[in-house]
C-alpha positions as CSV (number, residue, x, y, z in Angstrom):
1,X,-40.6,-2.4,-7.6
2,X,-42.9,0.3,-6.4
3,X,-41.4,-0.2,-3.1
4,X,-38.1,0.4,-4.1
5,X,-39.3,3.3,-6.2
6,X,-40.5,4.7,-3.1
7,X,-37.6,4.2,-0.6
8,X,-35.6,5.7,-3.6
9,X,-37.8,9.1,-3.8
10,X,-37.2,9.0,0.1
11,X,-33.2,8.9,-0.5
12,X,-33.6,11.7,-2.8
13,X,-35.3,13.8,-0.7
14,X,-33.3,13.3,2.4
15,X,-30.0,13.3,0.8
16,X,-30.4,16.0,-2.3
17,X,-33.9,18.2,-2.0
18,X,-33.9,18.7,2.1
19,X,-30.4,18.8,3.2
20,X,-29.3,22.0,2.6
21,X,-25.3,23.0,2.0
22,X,-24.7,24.3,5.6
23,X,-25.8,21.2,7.2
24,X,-23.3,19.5,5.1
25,X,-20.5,21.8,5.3
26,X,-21.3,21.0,9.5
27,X,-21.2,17.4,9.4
28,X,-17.8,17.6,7.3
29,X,-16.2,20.2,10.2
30,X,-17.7,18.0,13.1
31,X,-18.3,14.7,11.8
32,X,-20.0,12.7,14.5
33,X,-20.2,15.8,16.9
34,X,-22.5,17.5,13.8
35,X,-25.9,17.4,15.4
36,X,-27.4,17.8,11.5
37,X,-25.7,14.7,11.0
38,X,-28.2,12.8,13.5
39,X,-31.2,15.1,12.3
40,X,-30.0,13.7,8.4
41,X,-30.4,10.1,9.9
42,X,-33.7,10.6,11.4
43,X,-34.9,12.3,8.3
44,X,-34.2,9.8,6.4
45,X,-35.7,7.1,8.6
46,X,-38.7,9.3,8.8
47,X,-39.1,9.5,5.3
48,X,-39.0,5.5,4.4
49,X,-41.4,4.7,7.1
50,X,-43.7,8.1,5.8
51,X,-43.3,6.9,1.9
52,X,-44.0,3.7,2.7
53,X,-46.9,3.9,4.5
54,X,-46.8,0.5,6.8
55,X,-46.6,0.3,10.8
56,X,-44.9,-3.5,9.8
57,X,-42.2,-0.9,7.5
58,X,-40.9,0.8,10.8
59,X,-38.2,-1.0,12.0
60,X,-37.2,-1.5,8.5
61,X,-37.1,2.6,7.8
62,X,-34.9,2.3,11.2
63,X,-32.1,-0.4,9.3
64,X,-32.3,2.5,6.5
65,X,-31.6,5.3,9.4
66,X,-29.4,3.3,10.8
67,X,-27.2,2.1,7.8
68,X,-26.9,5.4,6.2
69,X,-25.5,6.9,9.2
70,X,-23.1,4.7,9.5
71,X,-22.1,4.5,5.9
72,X,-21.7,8.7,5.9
73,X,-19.8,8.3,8.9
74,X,-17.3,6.3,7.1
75,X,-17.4,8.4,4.2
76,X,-17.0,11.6,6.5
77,X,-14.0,10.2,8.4
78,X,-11.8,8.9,5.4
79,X,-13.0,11.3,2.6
80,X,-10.2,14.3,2.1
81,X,-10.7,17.2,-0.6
82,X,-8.9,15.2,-3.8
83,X,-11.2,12.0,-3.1
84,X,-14.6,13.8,-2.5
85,X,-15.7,13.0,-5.9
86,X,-14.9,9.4,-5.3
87,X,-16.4,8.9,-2.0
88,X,-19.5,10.5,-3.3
89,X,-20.3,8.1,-5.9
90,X,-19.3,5.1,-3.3
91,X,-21.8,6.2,-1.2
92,X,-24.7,7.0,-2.8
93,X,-24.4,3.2,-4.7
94,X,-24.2,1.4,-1.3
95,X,-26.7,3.9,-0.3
96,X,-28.9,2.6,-3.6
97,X,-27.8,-1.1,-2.4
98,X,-28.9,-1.1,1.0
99,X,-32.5,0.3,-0.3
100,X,-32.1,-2.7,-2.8
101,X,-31.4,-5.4,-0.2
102,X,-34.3,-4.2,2.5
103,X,-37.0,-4.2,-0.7
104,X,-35.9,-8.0,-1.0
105,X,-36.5,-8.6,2.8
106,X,-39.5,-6.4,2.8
107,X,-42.2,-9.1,1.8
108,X,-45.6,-7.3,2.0
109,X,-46.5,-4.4,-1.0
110,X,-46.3,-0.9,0.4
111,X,-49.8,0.8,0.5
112,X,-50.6,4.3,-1.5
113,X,-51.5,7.5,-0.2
114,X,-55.0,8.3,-1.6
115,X,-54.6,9.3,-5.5
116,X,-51.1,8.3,-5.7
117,X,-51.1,5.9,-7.9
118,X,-48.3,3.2,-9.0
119,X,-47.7,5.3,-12.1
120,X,-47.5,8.5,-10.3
121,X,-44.9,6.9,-7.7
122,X,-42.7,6.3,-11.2
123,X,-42.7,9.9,-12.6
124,X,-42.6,11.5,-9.4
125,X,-39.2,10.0,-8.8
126,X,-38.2,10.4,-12.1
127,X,-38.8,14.4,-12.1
128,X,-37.2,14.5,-8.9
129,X,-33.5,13.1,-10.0
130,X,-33.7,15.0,-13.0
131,X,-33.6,18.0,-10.7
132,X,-31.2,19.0,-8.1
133,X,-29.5,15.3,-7.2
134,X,-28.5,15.2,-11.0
135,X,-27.4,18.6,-10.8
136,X,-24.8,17.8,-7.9
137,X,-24.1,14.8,-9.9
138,X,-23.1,16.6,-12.6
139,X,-21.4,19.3,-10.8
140,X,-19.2,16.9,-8.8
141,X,-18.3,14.7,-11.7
142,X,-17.3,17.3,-13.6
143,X,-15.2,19.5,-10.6
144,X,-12.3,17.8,-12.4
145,X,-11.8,20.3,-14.7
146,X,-11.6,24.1,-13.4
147,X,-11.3,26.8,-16.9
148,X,-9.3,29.3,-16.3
149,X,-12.0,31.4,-17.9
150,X,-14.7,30.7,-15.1
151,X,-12.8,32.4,-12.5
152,X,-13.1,35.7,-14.6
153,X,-16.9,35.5,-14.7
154,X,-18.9,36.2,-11.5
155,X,-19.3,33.1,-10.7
156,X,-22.5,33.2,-7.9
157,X,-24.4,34.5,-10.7
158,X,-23.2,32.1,-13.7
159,X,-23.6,29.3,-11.2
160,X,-27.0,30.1,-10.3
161,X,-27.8,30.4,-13.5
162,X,-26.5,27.6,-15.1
163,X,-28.2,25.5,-12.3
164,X,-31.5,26.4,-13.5
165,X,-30.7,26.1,-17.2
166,X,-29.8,22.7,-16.7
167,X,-32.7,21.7,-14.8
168,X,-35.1,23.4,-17.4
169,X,-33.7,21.6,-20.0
170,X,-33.5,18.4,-18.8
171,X,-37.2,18.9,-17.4
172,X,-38.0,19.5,-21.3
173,X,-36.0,16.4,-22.3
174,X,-37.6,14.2,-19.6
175,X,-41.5,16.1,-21.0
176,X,-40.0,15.1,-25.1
177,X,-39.5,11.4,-24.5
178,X,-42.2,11.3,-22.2
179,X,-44.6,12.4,-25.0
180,X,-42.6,10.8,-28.0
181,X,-41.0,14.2,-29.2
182,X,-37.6,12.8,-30.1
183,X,-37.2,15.4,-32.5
184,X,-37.6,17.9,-30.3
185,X,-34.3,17.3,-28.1
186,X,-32.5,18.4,-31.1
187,X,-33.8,21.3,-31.4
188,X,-33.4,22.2,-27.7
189,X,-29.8,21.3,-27.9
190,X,-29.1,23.6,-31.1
191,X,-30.7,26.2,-29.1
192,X,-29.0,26.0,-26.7
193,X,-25.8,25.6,-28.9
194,X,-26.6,28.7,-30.9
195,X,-27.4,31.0,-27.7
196,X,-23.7,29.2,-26.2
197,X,-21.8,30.3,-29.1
198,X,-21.5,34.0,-28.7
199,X,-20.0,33.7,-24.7
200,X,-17.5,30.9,-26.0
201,X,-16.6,32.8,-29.0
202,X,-15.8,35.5,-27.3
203,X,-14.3,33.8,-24.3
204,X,-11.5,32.0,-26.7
205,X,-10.9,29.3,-24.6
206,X,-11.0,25.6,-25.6
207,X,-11.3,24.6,-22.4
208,X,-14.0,26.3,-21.6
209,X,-15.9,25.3,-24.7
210,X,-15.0,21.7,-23.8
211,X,-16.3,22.3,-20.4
212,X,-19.5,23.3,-21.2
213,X,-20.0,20.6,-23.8
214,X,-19.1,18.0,-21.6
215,X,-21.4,19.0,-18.9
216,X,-24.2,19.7,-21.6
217,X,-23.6,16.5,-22.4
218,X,-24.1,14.6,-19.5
219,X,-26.9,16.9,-18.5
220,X,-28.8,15.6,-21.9
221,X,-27.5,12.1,-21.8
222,X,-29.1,12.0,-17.9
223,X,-31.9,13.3,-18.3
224,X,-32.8,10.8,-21.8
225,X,-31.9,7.6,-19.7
226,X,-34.3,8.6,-16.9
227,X,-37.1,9.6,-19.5
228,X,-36.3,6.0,-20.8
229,X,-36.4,4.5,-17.9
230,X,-39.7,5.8,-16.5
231,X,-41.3,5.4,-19.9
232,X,-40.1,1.5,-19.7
233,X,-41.3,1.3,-16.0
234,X,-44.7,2.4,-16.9
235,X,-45.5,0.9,-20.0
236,X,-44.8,-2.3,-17.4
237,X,-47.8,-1.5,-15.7
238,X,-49.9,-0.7,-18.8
């Protein structure tokens, strides 16, 4: 388990935290002539073999490398701008898969790096995809739906904005469950709700205010089933 927890903190950082938007706006332009697309590979090979920290887990981090390249290849080359959303949730669960499948060949346990314990592996990870991969979830799930409304706003400033929000709050709902303050979520959500209100009001657009709530939503409901999760995880090791 903690080897798969690993490999998946390694996907998070190579695919969300350290691969930033112009290296992916260049490997969709180029595709296989994108020199960041062979620097993502290696990253991402790099990062397995770093995480988890055995000589014998090298040519395995190379099957990761390997694999992913060829599995954003495919999703480069057939992926056009209506089936984006859909090619990005293919790919990151055979991305999830193939980590799956090498932690059931891998046969030795992965070592830790000093003080990093099996606990700390857990809400490291945890933290992490609560932060900017659910963020790009989120944004690309709900890209669907476009209110007319948003385009009046100015949107670099909204956008960054609302980026942080959403990571703040699910930060606090992940900190709640963490430390058994249920009760607390609600009042972050009326909060949030309350402070909402006034733009939406005034905005008087439905879709807008369905927008929001939506993404709200699945912000919230994210962020609880990964607190869940990580809570379940290390009461296992308890």
């Amino acid at each position: 388990m903690i080897l798969f927890i690993k490999l998946l903190l390694a996907h998070l950082l190579g695919d969300f935290i350290w691969q930033p938007n112009s290296w992916v706006a260049d490997k969709e332009a180029k595709k296989h002539k994108s020199i960041y697309l062979y620097l993502h590979i290696l990253l991402h090979g790099a990062l397995a073999a770093i995480l988890a920290g055995e000589i014998r887990f090298i040519p395995y981090a190379v099957l990761i490398a390997v694999t992913h390249g060829i599995v954003d290849l495919i999703k480069l080359n057939f992926q056009k701008t209506k089936t984006k959303r859909t090619w990005f949730i293919v790919d990151q669960m055979v991305h999830i898969l193939i980590l799956a499948g090498i932690v059931l060949l891998y046969k030795d346990e992965p070592m830790n790096f000093l003080w990093f314990t099996n606990q700390l592996w857990i809400l490291i990870t945890g933290i992490l995809l609560i932060t900017k991969p659910t963020s790009i979830f989120i944004k690309t799930i709900i890209s669907i739906w476009n209110p007319e409304s948003q385009n009046s706003h100015n949107d670099n400033s909204l956008a960054t904005a609302g980026n942080y929000i959403g990571i703040l709050e699910r930060l606090f709902v992940f900190c709640f469950i963490l430390t058994g303050h249920f009760e607390a979520i609600g009042f972050l959500l009326a909060a949030k709700s309350i402070f909402r209100f006034g733009d939406l009001k005034e905005a008087k657009d439905r879709k807008l205010t369905e927008y929001v709530l939506i993404g709200t939503l699945i912000s919230f409901g994210t962020s609880i089933i990964a607190a869940l999760i990580v809570q379940a995880l290390l009461l296992q090791l308890l």
